[in-house]
Amino acid sequence: MFVVPVLFAFAIPFVAAQSNDTAVQIEAIEAHFTQADLVPELLATFNPSAALTINFDGVGDVSPGQALTQDQVAPTPTITIMPANSSVSLSGNFTIAMVDADIVGANESNITRHWLVNGVTVTNGQVSNSSATAITSYAGPAPASGSGPHRYVVILLQQPSSFSPPSDFSQPNIGVSQFDFNGYVKNSQLGPVVAANYFTVEVGTSTVSVSATSSVQSSTLASVSVTKTSSSVAATGTGKAGNAASQAAKSGLTSIILGVAAMAVVLM
Ligand SMILES: *[C@@H]1O[C@H](CO)[C@@H](O)[C@H](O)[C@H]1NC(C)=O
Ligand SMILES: *[C@@H]1O[C@H](CO)[C@@H](O)[C@H](O)[C@H]1NC(C)=O
Ligand SMILES: *[C@@H]1O[C@H](CO)[C@@H](O)[C@H](O)[C@H]1NC(C)=O
Ligand SMILES: *[C@@H]1O[C@H](CO)[C@@H](O)[C@H](O)[C@H]1NC(C)=O
Ligand SMILES: *[C@@H]1O[C@H](CO)[C@@H](O)[C@H](O)[C@H]1NC(C)=O
Ligand SMILES: *[C@@H]1O[C@H](CO)[C@@H](O)[C@H](O)[C@H]1NC(C)=O
């Protein structure tokens, strides 16, 4: 019985030695995407090789799922990409997209395109659009009043030389509209998804019931499981209470991860 905790105590510095802040950040983003049902509702699978940071003027870096106001997300954000490790290459062309995946539990056939730029590059971690084509220029979120907290997902996809956009998305300056994101990705031969992140925007008081989100089992996170913490971050419930719980769970999750990272550093 007493052997197990001792083994895990030794395991902590070992794991810390091969992970770093970026790895922890990527793992947190993955957990948030699963918890917010973006995986598998929007993305069937999600194995990012880099961390994507969304930064709005006047807000700063956004944490995964952070609730922001319509005004805060009006300007075009700056996107930063940090590779998981030195063997991840960020050369070549990429496509950046932002879609409104509606509220948790929404019918995912109703995705709205807010941003779609082909041919962006990653230079010193910054997404640059200097030789890019803006099919849809960034259009700040404006969810209908009372329609609940919409999830806005920013996604960076590799754009291989075989990329071939469908004719209805091959010219710039197409406004915001409904979008079959997965159909577009498949038909244009984009991918894989390199990195993604999301935030939420809600306008007015919700008149819809937001589906319960699944709880985040912190024991399933590799950087957390080494501590054998038995706690799971509950994020169940419906409607506004469920959403508040989910927000709380999200900050709790981040604290747990950062807490473990900090502890591991001390032990080293
Ligand atoms: C680097 O990160 C990628 C993507 O997460 C992963 O597949 C690969 O195993 C990692 N390589 C090393 C040496 O850690
Ligand atoms: C930590 O992440 C950086 C990229 O942010 C990468 O260059 C470095 O190799 C990583 N270190 C380890 C030990 O994985
Ligand atoms: C990136 O896109 C540009 C055109 O925008 C093209 O000239 C170049 O060959 C592309 N690079 C790769 C690696 O696909
Ligand atoms: C989602 O909505 C579309 C039409 O908007 C409908 O055809 C489809 O059956 C709906 N799917 C579910 C699971 O409700
Ligand atoms: C689809 O989403 C848009 C934007 O959020 C919204 O205006 C529209 O009412 C939605 N349609 C359906 C059928 O849910
Ligand atoms: C590039 O980004 C700037 C600043 O966000 C924006 O004003 C410009 O329209 C963008 N150009 C393209 C091609 O996306």
PDB file of C-alpha atoms and ligand atoms in Angstrom, residues 92-93 131 161, ligand 3:
ATOM      1  CA  GLY A  92       5.090  26.050 -45.007  1.00  0.00           C
ATOM      2  CA  ASN A  93       1.638  27.502 -45.426  1.00  0.00           C
ATOM      3  CA  SER A 131       1.270  36.824 -48.289  1.00  0.00           C
ATOM      4  CA  SER A 161       0.776  22.207 -51.660  1.00  0.00           C
TER       5      SER A 161
HETATM    6  C1  LIG B   3       2.952  28.735 -49.883  1.00  0.00           C
HETATM    7  O1  LIG B   3       2.068  29.527 -50.672  1.00  0.00           O
HETATM    8  C2  LIG B   3       2.712  30.278 -51.689  1.00  0.00           C
HETATM    9  C3  LIG B   3       1.658  31.093 -52.394  1.00  0.00           C
HETATM   10  O2  LIG B   3       0.932  31.836 -51.508  1.00  0.00           O
HETATM   11  C4  LIG B   3       3.421  29.357 -52.667  1.00  0.00           C
HETATM   12  O3  LIG B   3       4.144  30.128 -53.591  1.00  0.00           O
HETATM   13  C5  LIG B   3       4.374  28.439 -51.910  1.00  0.00           C
HETATM   14  O4  LIG B   3       4.914  27.492 -52.794  1.00  0.00           O
HETATM   15  C6  LIG B   3       3.650  27.727 -50.790  1.00  0.00           C
HETATM   16  N1  LIG B   3       4.595  26.937 -50.001  1.00  0.00           N
HETATM   17  C7  LIG B   3       4.405  25.664 -49.711  1.00  0.00           C
HETATM   18  C8  LIG B   3       5.473  25.012 -48.909  1.00  0.00           C
HETATM   19  O5  LIG B   3       3.397  25.052 -50.033  1.00  0.00           O
END
